[in-house]
Amino acid sequence: INISSAGGQSYVFTPAYGIGKCGVDRMTIDCGLELKPYNVSCVTLYPGAVRTEIFDQLILDVEKKMAAGEEVTKREKGTYMSFRNGESPEYAGKSVVHLACDKNIMSKTGSILTTGDVGAEFGFTDVGNRRPPNLRTLKGGLETAGFDWLARFVPEFIRLPWWCIRYGMQAVYSPGKKFGGCI
């Protein structure tokens, strides 16, 4: 089980970050193909926005700026919106445990999975019995973008194709107008 992120699909943070994540994704797909005949599975897990101490501090800093009426950059606002409802590091850990125990893991080999999808499949929640926004659903995308009021009316089963996720991330994180993705 490899840990990567949607940064392998589109620009996030820095070029080095994206190149590394893209390489992990490519390795998973290729190893999934080559190792399947030997009954060895290889998957990539994408956690959502993980609320580490660094991002908790960023959220507090942006909230202080907004409360003081100070200007918040597009990038700060995008990062704030993405991480305010983020998942704990424990959520990815639960995903890894469930995947490692999955008797049907070979059906997933070579795949990119999100922690939200794994949580929904196996029925577990994050710390505090929360269900963080799922990167691959329209509902999760709306919640991440700050449209909580609209997300309440959208069912969880409406999934987004990767090109939508690339476009949405590009709109938030990219310093330029071009976007792509290695897979």
mmCIF file of C-alpha atoms in Angstrom:
data_model
loop_
_atom_site.group_PDB
_atom_site.id
_atom_site.type_symbol
_atom_site.label_atom_id
_atom_site.label_comp_id
_atom_site.label_asym_id
_atom_site.label_seq_id
_atom_site.Cartn_x
_atom_site.Cartn_y
_atom_site.Cartn_z
ATOM 1 C CA ILE A 1 0.000 0.000 0.000
ATOM 2 C CA ASN A 2 1.614 3.212 -1.202
ATOM 3 C CA ILE A 3 0.630 6.589 0.206
ATOM 4 C CA SER A 4 0.357 9.378 -2.344
ATOM 5 C CA SER A 5 -2.011 12.273 -2.884
ATOM 6 C CA ALA A 6 -4.027 14.059 -5.498
ATOM 7 C CA GLY A 7 -0.837 16.090 -5.921
ATOM 8 C CA GLY A 8 0.103 13.335 -8.371
ATOM 9 C CA GLN A 9 -2.834 14.440 -10.524
ATOM 10 C CA SER A 10 -2.364 18.202 -10.476
ATOM 11 C CA TYR A 11 -0.181 20.956 -9.051
ATOM 12 C CA VAL A 12 -0.116 21.125 -5.239
ATOM 13 C CA PHE A 13 2.564 22.787 -3.092
ATOM 14 C CA THR A 14 5.677 22.418 -5.325
ATOM 15 C CA PRO A 15 6.852 20.685 -8.511
ATOM 16 C CA ALA A 16 9.005 18.264 -6.489
ATOM 17 C CA TYR A 17 5.966 17.249 -4.416
ATOM 18 C CA GLY A 18 3.873 16.578 -7.528
ATOM 19 C CA ILE A 19 6.624 14.698 -9.344
ATOM 20 C CA GLY A 20 7.160 12.425 -6.343
ATOM 21 C CA LYS A 21 3.456 11.685 -5.971
ATOM 22 C CA CYS A 22 3.057 11.116 -9.704
ATOM 23 C CA GLY A 23 5.931 8.624 -9.582
ATOM 24 C CA VAL A 24 4.274 6.710 -6.737
ATOM 25 C CA ASP A 25 1.015 6.555 -8.714
ATOM 26 C CA ARG A 26 2.789 5.302 -11.845
ATOM 27 C CA MET A 27 4.702 2.693 -9.816
ATOM 28 C CA THR A 28 1.440 1.421 -8.334
ATOM 29 C CA ILE A 29 -0.189 1.007 -11.736
ATOM 30 C CA ASP A 30 2.849 -0.719 -13.264
ATOM 31 C CA CYS A 31 3.549 -2.955 -10.241
ATOM 32 C CA GLY A 32 -0.131 -3.841 -10.099
ATOM 33 C CA LEU A 33 0.126 -5.180 -13.644
ATOM 34 C CA GLU A 34 3.441 -6.969 -13.211
ATOM 35 C CA LEU A 35 2.816 -8.494 -9.779
ATOM 36 C CA LYS A 36 -0.792 -9.618 -10.239
ATOM 37 C CA PRO A 37 0.230 -13.039 -11.718
ATOM 38 C CA TYR A 38 2.148 -13.682 -8.466
ATOM 39 C CA ASN A 39 -0.885 -12.780 -6.317
ATOM 40 C CA VAL A 40 0.832 -9.632 -4.994
ATOM 41 C CA SER A 41 -1.332 -6.543 -4.782
ATOM 42 C CA CYS A 42 -0.136 -2.972 -5.122
ATOM 43 C CA VAL A 43 -2.470 -0.029 -4.475
ATOM 44 C CA THR A 44 -2.081 3.677 -3.813
ATOM 45 C CA LEU A 45 -4.015 5.389 -1.059
ATOM 46 C CA TYR A 46 -4.854 9.082 -1.310
ATOM 47 C CA PRO A 47 -5.685 10.618 2.049
ATOM 48 C CA GLY A 48 -7.839 13.705 1.845
ATOM 49 C CA ALA A 49 -6.646 16.967 3.350
ATOM 50 C CA VAL A 50 -4.914 15.768 6.531
ATOM 51 C CA ARG A 51 -5.113 18.079 9.533
ATOM 52 C CA THR A 52 -1.563 17.872 10.810
ATOM 53 C CA GLU A 53 -0.226 20.412 13.316
ATOM 54 C CA ILE A 54 1.125 22.569 10.473
ATOM 55 C CA PHE A 55 -2.274 22.854 8.800
ATOM 56 C CA ASP A 56 -4.079 23.361 12.110
ATOM 57 C CA GLN A 57 -1.801 26.382 12.652
ATOM 58 C CA LEU A 58 -2.417 27.635 9.096
ATOM 59 C CA ILE A 59 -6.176 27.417 9.687
ATOM 60 C CA LEU A 60 -5.845 29.458 12.896
ATOM 61 C CA ASP A 61 -3.659 32.050 11.131
ATOM 62 C CA VAL A 62 -6.138 32.470 8.256
ATOM 63 C CA GLU A 63 -9.082 32.708 10.683
ATOM 64 C CA LYS A 64 -7.225 35.433 12.627
ATOM 65 C CA LYS A 65 -6.563 37.346 9.378
ATOM 66 C CA MET A 66 -10.216 37.081 8.339
ATOM 67 C CA ALA A 67 -11.439 38.161 11.797
ATOM 68 C CA ALA A 68 -9.092 41.176 11.689
ATOM 69 C CA GLY A 69 -10.297 42.112 8.196
ATOM 70 C CA GLU A 70 -6.862 41.505 6.695
ATOM 71 C CA GLU A 71 -6.457 40.371 3.108
ATOM 72 C CA VAL A 72 -6.271 36.613 2.573
ATOM 73 C CA THR A 73 -4.572 35.407 -0.617
ATOM 74 C CA LYS A 74 -6.309 33.039 -3.028
ATOM 75 C CA ARG A 75 -3.839 30.309 -2.088
ATOM 76 C CA GLU A 76 -4.359 30.824 1.670
ATOM 77 C CA LYS A 77 -8.123 30.749 1.221
ATOM 78 C CA GLY A 78 -7.949 27.613 -0.950
ATOM 79 C CA THR A 79 -5.743 25.823 1.556
ATOM 80 C CA TYR A 80 -8.000 26.953 4.410
ATOM 81 C CA MET A 81 -11.117 25.676 2.636
ATOM 82 C CA SER A 82 -9.461 22.349 1.827
ATOM 83 C CA PHE A 83 -8.154 21.640 5.313
ATOM 84 C CA ARG A 84 -10.818 23.093 7.645
ATOM 85 C CA ASN A 85 -12.868 19.859 7.470
ATOM 86 C CA GLY A 86 -9.802 17.686 6.918
ATOM 87 C CA GLU A 87 -9.228 14.195 8.199
ATOM 88 C CA SER A 88 -6.970 13.147 11.044
ATOM 89 C CA PRO A 89 -3.771 11.164 10.390
ATOM 90 C CA GLU A 90 -5.520 8.226 12.102
ATOM 91 C CA TYR A 91 -8.067 7.999 9.262
ATOM 92 C CA ALA A 92 -5.385 6.986 6.751
ATOM 93 C CA GLY A 93 -4.085 4.481 9.297
ATOM 94 C CA LYS A 94 -7.523 2.908 9.580
ATOM 95 C CA SER A 95 -7.671 2.727 5.783
ATOM 96 C CA VAL A 96 -4.330 0.919 5.621
ATOM 97 C CA VAL A 97 -5.438 -1.619 8.252
ATOM 98 C CA HIS A 98 -8.699 -2.348 6.416
ATOM 99 C CA LEU A 99 -6.944 -2.702 3.058
ATOM 100 C CA ALA A 100 -4.287 -4.985 4.551
ATOM 101 C CA CYS A 101 -7.059 -7.241 5.902
ATOM 102 C CA ASP A 102 -9.165 -7.103 2.717
ATOM 103 C CA LYS A 103 -9.643 -10.597 1.291
ATOM 104 C CA ASN A 104 -10.531 -9.009 -2.079
ATOM 105 C CA ILE A 105 -7.458 -6.769 -2.308
ATOM 106 C CA MET A 106 -6.375 -8.379 -5.592
ATOM 107 C CA SER A 107 -9.436 -6.905 -7.302
ATOM 108 C CA LYS A 108 -8.050 -3.465 -6.410
ATOM 109 C CA THR A 109 -4.431 -4.018 -7.494
ATOM 110 C CA GLY A 110 -3.011 -1.200 -9.598
ATOM 111 C CA SER A 111 -5.716 1.177 -8.342
ATOM 112 C CA ILE A 112 -5.681 4.584 -6.738
ATOM 113 C CA LEU A 113 -8.058 4.596 -3.771
ATOM 114 C CA THR A 114 -9.088 7.445 -1.494
ATOM 115 C CA THR A 115 -9.395 7.176 2.265
ATOM 116 C CA GLY A 116 -13.006 8.323 1.847
ATOM 117 C CA ASP A 117 -13.773 5.436 -0.511
ATOM 118 C CA VAL A 118 -12.091 2.917 1.800
ATOM 119 C CA GLY A 119 -13.958 4.342 4.805
ATOM 120 C CA ALA A 120 -17.275 4.082 2.974
ATOM 121 C CA GLU A 121 -16.560 0.533 1.763
ATOM 122 C CA PHE A 122 -15.576 -0.794 5.182
ATOM 123 C CA GLY A 123 -17.884 1.411 7.268
ATOM 124 C CA PHE A 124 -15.403 3.171 9.537
ATOM 125 C CA THR A 125 -15.206 6.830 10.520
ATOM 126 C CA ASP A 126 -12.532 9.258 11.601
ATOM 127 C CA VAL A 127 -11.696 10.326 15.139
ATOM 128 C CA GLY A 128 -14.795 11.713 16.848
ATOM 129 C CA ASN A 129 -17.040 9.563 14.635
ATOM 130 C CA ARG A 130 -16.635 12.125 11.804
ATOM 131 C CA ARG A 131 -16.832 11.258 8.127
ATOM 132 C CA PRO A 132 -14.390 13.636 6.378
ATOM 133 C CA PRO A 133 -15.200 14.921 2.882
ATOM 134 C CA ASN A 134 -14.406 12.319 0.215
ATOM 135 C CA LEU A 135 -12.198 13.681 -2.541
ATOM 136 C CA ARG A 136 -13.945 11.528 -5.172
ATOM 137 C CA THR A 137 -17.551 12.608 -4.518
ATOM 138 C CA LEU A 138 -19.439 15.706 -5.595
ATOM 139 C CA LYS A 139 -20.629 16.141 -2.010
ATOM 140 C CA GLY A 140 -17.026 16.040 -0.725
ATOM 141 C CA GLY A 141 -15.899 18.473 -3.407
ATOM 142 C CA LEU A 142 -18.640 20.931 -2.475
ATOM 143 C CA GLU A 143 -17.783 20.631 1.237
ATOM 144 C CA THR A 144 -14.096 21.181 0.525
ATOM 145 C CA ALA A 145 -14.880 24.226 -1.618
ATOM 146 C CA GLY A 146 -16.976 25.779 1.163
ATOM 147 C CA PHE A 147 -20.430 25.049 -0.237
ATOM 148 C CA ASP A 148 -21.598 23.138 2.849
ATOM 149 C CA TRP A 149 -25.153 24.409 2.426
ATOM 150 C CA LEU A 150 -25.338 22.920 -1.085
ATOM 151 C CA ALA A 151 -23.517 19.710 -0.142
ATOM 152 C CA ARG A 152 -26.355 18.862 2.293
ATOM 153 C CA PHE A 153 -28.641 18.292 -0.711
ATOM 154 C CA VAL A 154 -26.221 16.136 -2.731
ATOM 155 C CA PRO A 155 -26.125 12.352 -2.235
ATOM 156 C CA GLU A 156 -22.768 10.767 -1.377
ATOM 157 C CA PHE A 157 -22.864 8.278 -4.267
ATOM 158 C CA ILE A 158 -22.288 10.858 -7.037
ATOM 159 C CA ARG A 159 -18.629 10.332 -7.901
ATOM 160 C CA LEU A 160 -16.307 12.702 -9.729
ATOM 161 C CA PRO A 161 -13.975 11.581 -12.518
ATOM 162 C CA TRP A 162 -10.292 12.393 -11.998
ATOM 163 C CA TRP A 163 -10.369 15.165 -14.624
ATOM 164 C CA CYS A 164 -12.857 17.100 -12.448
ATOM 165 C CA ILE A 165 -10.585 16.736 -9.445
ATOM 166 C CA ARG A 166 -7.577 17.901 -11.483
ATOM 167 C CA TYR A 167 -9.505 20.957 -12.682
ATOM 168 C CA GLY A 168 -10.767 21.814 -9.206
ATOM 169 C CA MET A 169 -7.328 21.491 -7.655
ATOM 170 C CA GLN A 170 -5.820 23.550 -10.435
ATOM 171 C CA ALA A 171 -8.282 26.337 -9.763
ATOM 172 C CA VAL A 172 -7.274 26.399 -6.088
ATOM 173 C CA TYR A 173 -3.555 25.633 -6.030
ATOM 174 C CA SER A 174 -1.996 26.401 -9.401
ATOM 175 C CA PRO A 175 0.218 29.446 -9.789
ATOM 176 C CA GLY A 176 -0.570 29.347 -13.554
ATOM 177 C CA LYS A 177 -3.380 28.415 -15.896
ATOM 178 C CA LYS A 178 -2.131 25.093 -17.324
ATOM 179 C CA PHE A 179 -2.961 21.753 -15.782
ATOM 180 C CA GLY A 180 -2.293 18.131 -16.448
ATOM 181 C CA GLY A 181 -1.660 14.953 -14.558
ATOM 182 C CA CYS A 182 0.570 12.027 -15.217
ATOM 183 C CA ILE A 183 -2.109 9.355 -15.369
#
